[in-house]
Amino acid sequence: SAVISQKPSRDICQRGTSLTIQCQVDSQVTMMFWYRQQPGQSLTLIATANQGSEATYESGFVIDKFPISRPNLTFSTLTVSNMSPEDSSIYLCSVMGSGELFFGEGSRLTVL
Amino acid sequence: EDQVTQSPEALRLQEGESSSLNCSYTVSGLRGLFWYRQDPGKGPEFLFTLYSAGEEKEKERLKATLTKKESFLHITAPKPEDSATYLCAVKAAGNKLTFGGGTRVLVKP
């Protein structure tokens, strides 16, 4: 299984600011995924990050709000832009390996 | 649209009291059903993948089974360290997983 590191692990942010979350994987992977887990809820896929091409966003998520970079096969970033309290969530990076999806520890954002 | 429903939402067990968690799903062309364990403040930890009806997988006190409409996660003689939220997810075409709402399990000593 892949080892996935996320930074920051948690942060408290002010309304209207933006925060970038980093995801580092210990092996090269074709696809990386970004999920959101709102308080008390399950996981929702935000987008799929492909190396060398634009990210593919799920319904309800847009690039202006959640820009994603994928500069190489081991790294991706997710930016949460112009944050509001409704963006308070855990953001999780994940990768597919051997047909299974593995997750990082998550980045817990609190927006005041 | 793919749908996953888990029940119950929460389960309180005495140590040693076996029980089962249910995951009902509606999906076009199932390509895998996944079970995860999630501890508070952590990312989901992969447990099992099931691919076809009749398949079963075991890991320590956990056993997952799959039918054409649902999956069960059986916890045999649970211990307090089995306390966690258990998540079920399905994969259809592509690589997107659709998750259920989870079952919070509390095992009391």
PDB file of C-alpha atoms in Angstrom:
ATOM      1  CA  SER A   1       0.000   0.000   0.000  1.00  0.00           C
ATOM      2  CA  ALA A   2       1.088   3.591  -0.689  1.00  0.00           C
ATOM      3  CA  VAL A   3       2.203   5.953   2.060  1.00  0.00           C
ATOM      4  CA  ILE A   4       0.409   9.274   1.674  1.00  0.00           C
ATOM      5  CA  SER A   5       1.465  12.408   3.537  1.00  0.00           C
ATOM      6  CA  GLN A   6      -0.680  15.502   3.780  1.00  0.00           C
ATOM      7  CA  LYS A   7       0.173  18.987   4.997  1.00  0.00           C
ATOM      8  CA  PRO A   8      -1.146  20.760   6.953  1.00  0.00           C
ATOM      9  CA  SER A   9      -2.814  18.200   9.185  1.00  0.00           C
ATOM     10  CA  ARG A  10      -5.065  20.916  10.540  1.00  0.00           C
ATOM     11  CA  ASP A  11      -5.515  24.652  10.289  1.00  0.00           C
ATOM     12  CA  ILE A  12      -7.806  27.421  11.422  1.00  0.00           C
ATOM     13  CA  CYS A  13      -8.519  29.940   8.697  1.00  0.00           C
ATOM     14  CA  GLN A  14     -10.272  33.246   8.390  1.00  0.00           C
ATOM     15  CA  ARG A  15     -13.260  33.751   6.158  1.00  0.00           C
ATOM     16  CA  GLY A  16     -12.282  34.978   2.673  1.00  0.00           C
ATOM     17  CA  THR A  17      -8.774  33.549   2.690  1.00  0.00           C
ATOM     18  CA  SER A  18      -7.410  30.618   0.703  1.00  0.00           C
ATOM     19  CA  LEU A  19      -5.416  27.618   1.836  1.00  0.00           C
ATOM     20  CA  THR A  20      -3.379  25.109  -0.134  1.00  0.00           C
ATOM     21  CA  ILE A  21      -3.164  21.493   0.983  1.00  0.00           C
ATOM     22  CA  GLN A  22      -0.241  19.373  -0.146  1.00  0.00           C
ATOM     23  CA  CYS A  23      -0.269  15.635  -0.802  1.00  0.00           C
ATOM     24  CA  GLN A  24       2.904  13.605  -1.229  1.00  0.00           C
ATOM     25  CA  VAL A  25       2.928   9.897  -2.154  1.00  0.00           C
ATOM     26  CA  ASP A  26       5.883   7.566  -1.696  1.00  0.00           C
ATOM     27  CA  SER A  27       5.478   6.015  -5.137  1.00  0.00           C
ATOM     28  CA  GLN A  28       4.466   7.132  -8.610  1.00  0.00           C
ATOM     29  CA  VAL A  29       0.737   6.957  -9.225  1.00  0.00           C
ATOM     30  CA  THR A  30      -1.297   7.823 -12.278  1.00  0.00           C
ATOM     31  CA  MET A  31      -4.356   9.199 -10.540  1.00  0.00           C
ATOM     32  CA  MET A  32      -4.771  11.040  -7.296  1.00  0.00           C
ATOM     33  CA  PHE A  33      -8.130  11.907  -5.806  1.00  0.00           C
ATOM     34  CA  TRP A  34      -9.319  14.636  -3.474  1.00  0.00           C
ATOM     35  CA  TYR A  35     -12.245  13.937  -1.146  1.00  0.00           C
ATOM     36  CA  ARG A  36     -14.112  16.114   1.328  1.00  0.00           C
ATOM     37  CA  GLN A  37     -15.624  14.901   4.576  1.00  0.00           C
ATOM     38  CA  GLN A  38     -17.914  17.431   6.182  1.00  0.00           C
ATOM     39  CA  PRO A  39     -18.542  17.193   9.929  1.00  0.00           C
ATOM     40  CA  GLY A  40     -20.446  14.031  10.794  1.00  0.00           C
ATOM     41  CA  GLN A  41     -20.771  13.042   7.154  1.00  0.00           C
ATOM     42  CA  SER A  42     -19.225  10.571   4.789  1.00  0.00           C
ATOM     43  CA  LEU A  43     -16.755  11.185   1.986  1.00  0.00           C
ATOM     44  CA  THR A  44     -17.533  13.039  -1.230  1.00  0.00           C
ATOM     45  CA  LEU A  45     -15.217  13.086  -4.230  1.00  0.00           C
ATOM     46  CA  ILE A  46     -14.160  16.597  -5.221  1.00  0.00           C
ATOM     47  CA  ALA A  47     -11.957  15.841  -8.218  1.00  0.00           C
ATOM     48  CA  THR A  48      -9.495  13.500  -9.855  1.00  0.00           C
ATOM     49  CA  ALA A  49      -6.019  14.925 -10.380  1.00  0.00           C
ATOM     50  CA  ASN A  50      -4.244  13.631 -13.475  1.00  0.00           C
ATOM     51  CA  GLN A  51      -0.605  14.344 -14.148  1.00  0.00           C
ATOM     52  CA  GLY A  52      -0.143  16.508 -17.199  1.00  0.00           C
ATOM     53  CA  SER A  53      -3.776  17.429 -17.679  1.00  0.00           C
ATOM     54  CA  GLU A  54      -6.571  19.377 -16.071  1.00  0.00           C
ATOM     55  CA  ALA A  55      -8.265  17.896 -13.041  1.00  0.00           C
ATOM     56  CA  THR A  56     -11.693  16.353 -13.518  1.00  0.00           C
ATOM     57  CA  TYR A  57     -14.267  17.818 -11.124  1.00  0.00           C
ATOM     58  CA  GLU A  58     -17.397  16.156  -9.787  1.00  0.00           C
ATOM     59  CA  SER A  59     -20.786  17.746  -9.948  1.00  0.00           C
ATOM     60  CA  GLY A  60     -21.056  20.576  -7.451  1.00  0.00           C
ATOM     61  CA  PHE A  61     -17.345  21.343  -7.389  1.00  0.00           C
ATOM     62  CA  VAL A  62     -15.649  23.942  -9.616  1.00  0.00           C
ATOM     63  CA  ILE A  63     -12.073  24.779 -10.482  1.00  0.00           C
ATOM     64  CA  ASP A  64     -12.340  28.389  -9.310  1.00  0.00           C
ATOM     65  CA  LYS A  65     -13.213  27.242  -5.808  1.00  0.00           C
ATOM     66  CA  PHE A  66     -10.954  24.168  -5.647  1.00  0.00           C
ATOM     67  CA  PRO A  67      -7.987  24.611  -7.996  1.00  0.00           C
ATOM     68  CA  ILE A  68      -5.779  21.544  -8.179  1.00  0.00           C
ATOM     69  CA  SER A  69      -2.214  21.113  -9.347  1.00  0.00           C
ATOM     70  CA  ARG A  70      -0.479  17.850 -10.281  1.00  0.00           C
ATOM     71  CA  PRO A  71       3.074  18.682 -11.292  1.00  0.00           C
ATOM     72  CA  ASN A  72       4.384  15.113 -11.167  1.00  0.00           C
ATOM     73  CA  LEU A  73       3.408  11.524 -10.396  1.00  0.00           C
ATOM     74  CA  THR A  74       3.993  11.766  -6.624  1.00  0.00           C
ATOM     75  CA  PHE A  75       2.586  15.172  -5.667  1.00  0.00           C
ATOM     76  CA  SER A  76      -0.636  17.168  -5.826  1.00  0.00           C
ATOM     77  CA  THR A  77      -2.112  20.242  -4.197  1.00  0.00           C
ATOM     78  CA  LEU A  78      -5.686  21.281  -3.520  1.00  0.00           C
ATOM     79  CA  THR A  79      -6.483  24.925  -2.815  1.00  0.00           C
ATOM     80  CA  VAL A  80      -9.672  25.895  -1.033  1.00  0.00           C
ATOM     81  CA  SER A  81     -10.343  29.432  -2.228  1.00  0.00           C
ATOM     82  CA  ASN A  82     -12.246  32.305  -0.659  1.00  0.00           C
ATOM     83  CA  MET A  83     -13.207  30.146   2.296  1.00  0.00           C
ATOM     84  CA  SER A  84     -16.444  30.385   4.222  1.00  0.00           C
ATOM     85  CA  PRO A  85     -17.492  28.507   7.377  1.00  0.00           C
ATOM     86  CA  GLU A  86     -19.273  25.976   5.105  1.00  0.00           C
ATOM     87  CA  ASP A  87     -15.836  24.876   3.872  1.00  0.00           C
ATOM     88  CA  SER A  88     -14.925  23.585   7.335  1.00  0.00           C
ATOM     89  CA  SER A  89     -14.204  19.942   6.602  1.00  0.00           C
ATOM     90  CA  ILE A  90     -11.587  17.280   6.445  1.00  0.00           C
ATOM     91  CA  TYR A  91      -9.932  17.176   3.032  1.00  0.00           C
ATOM     92  CA  LEU A  92      -8.440  13.839   2.075  1.00  0.00           C
ATOM     93  CA  CYS A  93      -5.964  12.889  -0.609  1.00  0.00           C
ATOM     94  CA  SER A  94      -6.155   9.359  -1.954  1.00  0.00           C
ATOM     95  CA  VAL A  95      -4.524   7.147  -4.552  1.00  0.00           C
ATOM     96  CA  MET A  96      -5.500   3.962  -6.299  1.00  0.00           C
ATOM     97  CA  GLY A  97      -3.148   1.018  -5.964  1.00  0.00           C
ATOM     98  CA  SER A  98      -3.789  -2.588  -7.002  1.00  0.00           C
ATOM     99  CA  GLY A  99      -7.444  -1.698  -7.489  1.00  0.00           C
ATOM    100  CA  GLU A 100      -7.765  -0.384  -3.953  1.00  0.00           C
ATOM    101  CA  LEU A 101      -8.082   3.205  -2.774  1.00  0.00           C
ATOM    102  CA  PHE A 102      -5.742   4.374  -0.028  1.00  0.00           C
ATOM    103  CA  PHE A 103      -6.111   7.586   1.943  1.00  0.00           C
ATOM    104  CA  GLY A 104      -3.873  10.069   3.645  1.00  0.00           C
ATOM    105  CA  GLU A 105      -4.526  11.186   7.204  1.00  0.00           C
ATOM    106  CA  GLY A 106      -6.491  14.193   6.023  1.00  0.00           C
ATOM    107  CA  SER A 107      -6.297  17.940   6.540  1.00  0.00           C
ATOM    108  CA  ARG A 108      -8.854  19.305   8.986  1.00  0.00           C
ATOM    109  CA  LEU A 109      -9.807  22.884   8.125  1.00  0.00           C
ATOM    110  CA  THR A 110     -11.840  25.123  10.391  1.00  0.00           C
ATOM    111  CA  VAL A 111     -13.029  28.393   8.877  1.00  0.00           C
ATOM    112  CA  LEU A 112     -14.035  31.163  11.274  1.00  0.00           C
TER     113      LEU A 112
ATOM    114  CA  GLU B   1     -26.933   7.448  -9.824  1.00  0.00           C
ATOM    115  CA  ASP B   2     -25.001   5.129  -7.516  1.00  0.00           C
ATOM    116  CA  GLN B   3     -26.343   4.943  -3.986  1.00  0.00           C
ATOM    117  CA  VAL B   4     -24.982   3.391  -0.805  1.00  0.00           C
ATOM    118  CA  THR B   5     -26.926   3.137   2.457  1.00  0.00           C
ATOM    119  CA  GLN B   6     -25.411   1.865   5.668  1.00  0.00           C
ATOM    120  CA  SER B   7     -27.280   0.703   8.732  1.00  0.00           C
ATOM    121  CA  PRO B   8     -27.446   1.135  11.576  1.00  0.00           C
ATOM    122  CA  GLU B   9     -25.991   4.627  11.902  1.00  0.00           C
ATOM    123  CA  ALA B  10     -24.605   3.757  15.296  1.00  0.00           C
ATOM    124  CA  LEU B  11     -24.054   0.527  17.199  1.00  0.00           C
ATOM    125  CA  ARG B  12     -23.175   0.051  20.859  1.00  0.00           C
ATOM    126  CA  LEU B  13     -21.839  -3.379  21.757  1.00  0.00           C
ATOM    127  CA  GLN B  14     -20.541  -5.045  24.847  1.00  0.00           C
ATOM    128  CA  GLU B  15     -17.130  -6.600  24.490  1.00  0.00           C
ATOM    129  CA  GLY B  16     -17.615 -10.077  23.054  1.00  0.00           C
ATOM    130  CA  GLU B  17     -21.089  -9.327  21.668  1.00  0.00           C
ATOM    131  CA  SER B  18     -20.989 -10.203  17.963  1.00  0.00           C
ATOM    132  CA  SER B  19     -22.999  -8.167  15.469  1.00  0.00           C
ATOM    133  CA  SER B  20     -23.320  -7.251  11.789  1.00  0.00           C
ATOM    134  CA  LEU B  21     -23.265  -3.985   9.862  1.00  0.00           C
ATOM    135  CA  ASN B  22     -25.246  -3.646   6.656  1.00  0.00           C
ATOM    136  CA  CYS B  23     -24.372  -1.867   3.413  1.00  0.00           C
ATOM    137  CA  SER B  24     -27.089  -1.753   0.768  1.00  0.00           C
ATOM    138  CA  TYR B  25     -26.194  -0.479  -2.661  1.00  0.00           C
ATOM    139  CA  THR B  26     -27.632   0.461  -6.025  1.00  0.00           C
ATOM    140  CA  VAL B  27     -25.082   0.661  -8.795  1.00  0.00           C
ATOM    141  CA  SER B  28     -24.871   0.032 -12.513  1.00  0.00           C
ATOM    142  CA  GLY B  29     -22.177  -2.525 -13.020  1.00  0.00           C
ATOM    143  CA  LEU B  30     -20.466  -3.104  -9.684  1.00  0.00           C
ATOM    144  CA  ARG B  31     -16.701  -3.200 -10.024  1.00  0.00           C
ATOM    145  CA  GLY B  32     -15.935  -3.522  -6.353  1.00  0.00           C
ATOM    146  CA  LEU B  33     -17.357  -2.978  -2.886  1.00  0.00           C
ATOM    147  CA  PHE B  34     -14.957  -1.589  -0.337  1.00  0.00           C
ATOM    148  CA  TRP B  35     -14.954  -1.562   3.451  1.00  0.00           C
ATOM    149  CA  TYR B  36     -12.923   0.946   5.438  1.00  0.00           C
ATOM    150  CA  ARG B  37     -12.360   1.657   9.084  1.00  0.00           C
ATOM    151  CA  GLN B  38     -12.001   5.271  10.202  1.00  0.00           C
ATOM    152  CA  ASP B  39     -10.789   6.357  13.617  1.00  0.00           C
ATOM    153  CA  PRO B  40     -11.528   9.885  14.855  1.00  0.00           C
ATOM    154  CA  GLY B  41      -9.241  12.471  13.291  1.00  0.00           C
ATOM    155  CA  LYS B  42      -7.705  10.002  10.855  1.00  0.00           C
ATOM    156  CA  GLY B  43      -8.113   9.009   7.238  1.00  0.00           C
ATOM    157  CA  PRO B  44      -9.997   5.830   6.299  1.00  0.00           C
ATOM    158  CA  GLU B  45      -8.015   2.617   6.605  1.00  0.00           C
ATOM    159  CA  PHE B  46      -8.625   0.034   3.910  1.00  0.00           C
ATOM    160  CA  LEU B  47     -10.078  -3.282   5.109  1.00  0.00           C
ATOM    161  CA  PHE B  48     -11.540  -5.327   2.225  1.00  0.00           C
ATOM    162  CA  THR B  49     -12.565  -5.295  -1.392  1.00  0.00           C
ATOM    163  CA  LEU B  50     -15.285  -7.658  -2.618  1.00  0.00           C
ATOM    164  CA  TYR B  51     -15.950  -8.108  -6.309  1.00  0.00           C
ATOM    165  CA  SER B  52     -18.713 -10.661  -6.816  1.00  0.00           C
ATOM    166  CA  ALA B  53     -21.763 -12.055  -5.047  1.00  0.00           C
ATOM    167  CA  GLY B  54     -20.876 -14.901  -2.738  1.00  0.00           C
ATOM    168  CA  GLU B  55     -17.393 -13.628  -2.047  1.00  0.00           C
ATOM    169  CA  GLU B  56     -16.210 -13.478   1.558  1.00  0.00           C
ATOM    170  CA  LYS B  57     -13.089 -12.026   3.162  1.00  0.00           C
ATOM    171  CA  GLU B  58     -11.824 -12.152   6.717  1.00  0.00           C
ATOM    172  CA  LYS B  59      -9.371 -10.202   8.795  1.00  0.00           C
ATOM    173  CA  GLU B  60      -9.008 -10.929  12.485  1.00  0.00           C
ATOM    174  CA  ARG B  61     -12.477 -10.434  14.011  1.00  0.00           C
ATOM    175  CA  LEU B  62     -13.969  -8.958  10.849  1.00  0.00           C
ATOM    176  CA  LYS B  63     -15.652 -10.828   8.020  1.00  0.00           C
ATOM    177  CA  ALA B  64     -17.164  -9.183   4.958  1.00  0.00           C
ATOM    178  CA  THR B  65     -19.715 -10.831   2.681  1.00  0.00           C
ATOM    179  CA  LEU B  66     -21.360  -9.704  -0.546  1.00  0.00           C
ATOM    180  CA  THR B  67     -24.676 -10.356  -2.272  1.00  0.00           C
ATOM    181  CA  LYS B  68     -26.109  -8.732  -5.375  1.00  0.00           C
ATOM    182  CA  LYS B  69     -27.783  -5.997  -3.337  1.00  0.00           C
ATOM    183  CA  GLU B  70     -25.879  -5.693  -0.087  1.00  0.00           C
ATOM    184  CA  SER B  71     -22.791  -6.407   1.918  1.00  0.00           C
ATOM    185  CA  PHE B  72     -22.402  -7.305   5.556  1.00  0.00           C
ATOM    186  CA  LEU B  73     -19.499  -6.678   7.869  1.00  0.00           C
ATOM    187  CA  HIS B  74     -19.623  -9.161  10.702  1.00  0.00           C
ATOM    188  CA  ILE B  75     -17.725  -8.354  13.873  1.00  0.00           C
ATOM    189  CA  THR B  76     -17.108 -11.476  15.951  1.00  0.00           C
ATOM    190  CA  ALA B  77     -16.415 -11.145  19.674  1.00  0.00           C
ATOM    191  CA  PRO B  78     -15.467  -7.467  19.355  1.00  0.00           C
ATOM    192  CA  LYS B  79     -12.946  -5.752  21.575  1.00  0.00           C
ATOM    193  CA  PRO B  80     -12.867  -2.078  22.584  1.00  0.00           C
ATOM    194  CA  GLU B  81     -10.157  -1.447  19.979  1.00  0.00           C
ATOM    195  CA  ASP B  82     -12.709  -2.316  17.290  1.00  0.00           C
ATOM    196  CA  SER B  83     -14.519   0.915  18.129  1.00  0.00           C
ATOM    197  CA  ALA B  84     -14.469   3.074  14.986  1.00  0.00           C
ATOM    198  CA  THR B  85     -16.630   4.247  12.118  1.00  0.00           C
ATOM    199  CA  TYR B  86     -16.935   1.637   9.374  1.00  0.00           C
ATOM    200  CA  LEU B  87     -17.448   2.938   5.868  1.00  0.00           C
ATOM    201  CA  CYS B  88     -18.723   1.090   2.829  1.00  0.00           C
ATOM    202  CA  ALA B  89     -18.139   2.275  -0.745  1.00  0.00           C
ATOM    203  CA  VAL B  90     -18.935   1.032  -4.226  1.00  0.00           C
ATOM    204  CA  LYS B  91     -17.071   1.451  -7.457  1.00  0.00           C
ATOM    205  CA  ALA B  92     -18.790   1.375 -10.821  1.00  0.00           C
ATOM    206  CA  ALA B  93     -17.305   2.504 -14.111  1.00  0.00           C
ATOM    207  CA  GLY B  94     -14.212   4.677 -13.804  1.00  0.00           C
ATOM    208  CA  ASN B  95     -12.370   5.147 -10.555  1.00  0.00           C
ATOM    209  CA  LYS B  96     -14.897   7.027  -8.491  1.00  0.00           C
ATOM    210  CA  LEU B  97     -15.965   5.505  -5.188  1.00  0.00           C
ATOM    211  CA  THR B  98     -19.380   6.347  -3.768  1.00  0.00           C
ATOM    212  CA  PHE B  99     -19.439   6.143   0.011  1.00  0.00           C
ATOM    213  CA  GLY B 100     -22.223   5.376   2.441  1.00  0.00           C
ATOM    214  CA  GLY B 101     -22.831   7.393   5.576  1.00  0.00           C
ATOM    215  CA  GLY B 102     -20.929   4.981   7.805  1.00  0.00           C
ATOM    216  CA  THR B 103     -21.742   3.059  10.971  1.00  0.00           C
ATOM    217  CA  ARG B 104     -20.237   4.281  14.233  1.00  0.00           C
ATOM    218  CA  VAL B 105     -19.368   1.302  16.387  1.00  0.00           C
ATOM    219  CA  LEU B 106     -18.652   1.613  20.100  1.00  0.00           C
ATOM    220  CA  VAL B 107     -17.501  -1.485  21.958  1.00  0.00           C
ATOM    221  CA  LYS B 108     -17.664  -1.156  25.727  1.00  0.00           C
ATOM    222  CA  PRO B 109     -15.491  -3.263  28.004  1.00  0.00           C
TER     223      PRO B 109
END
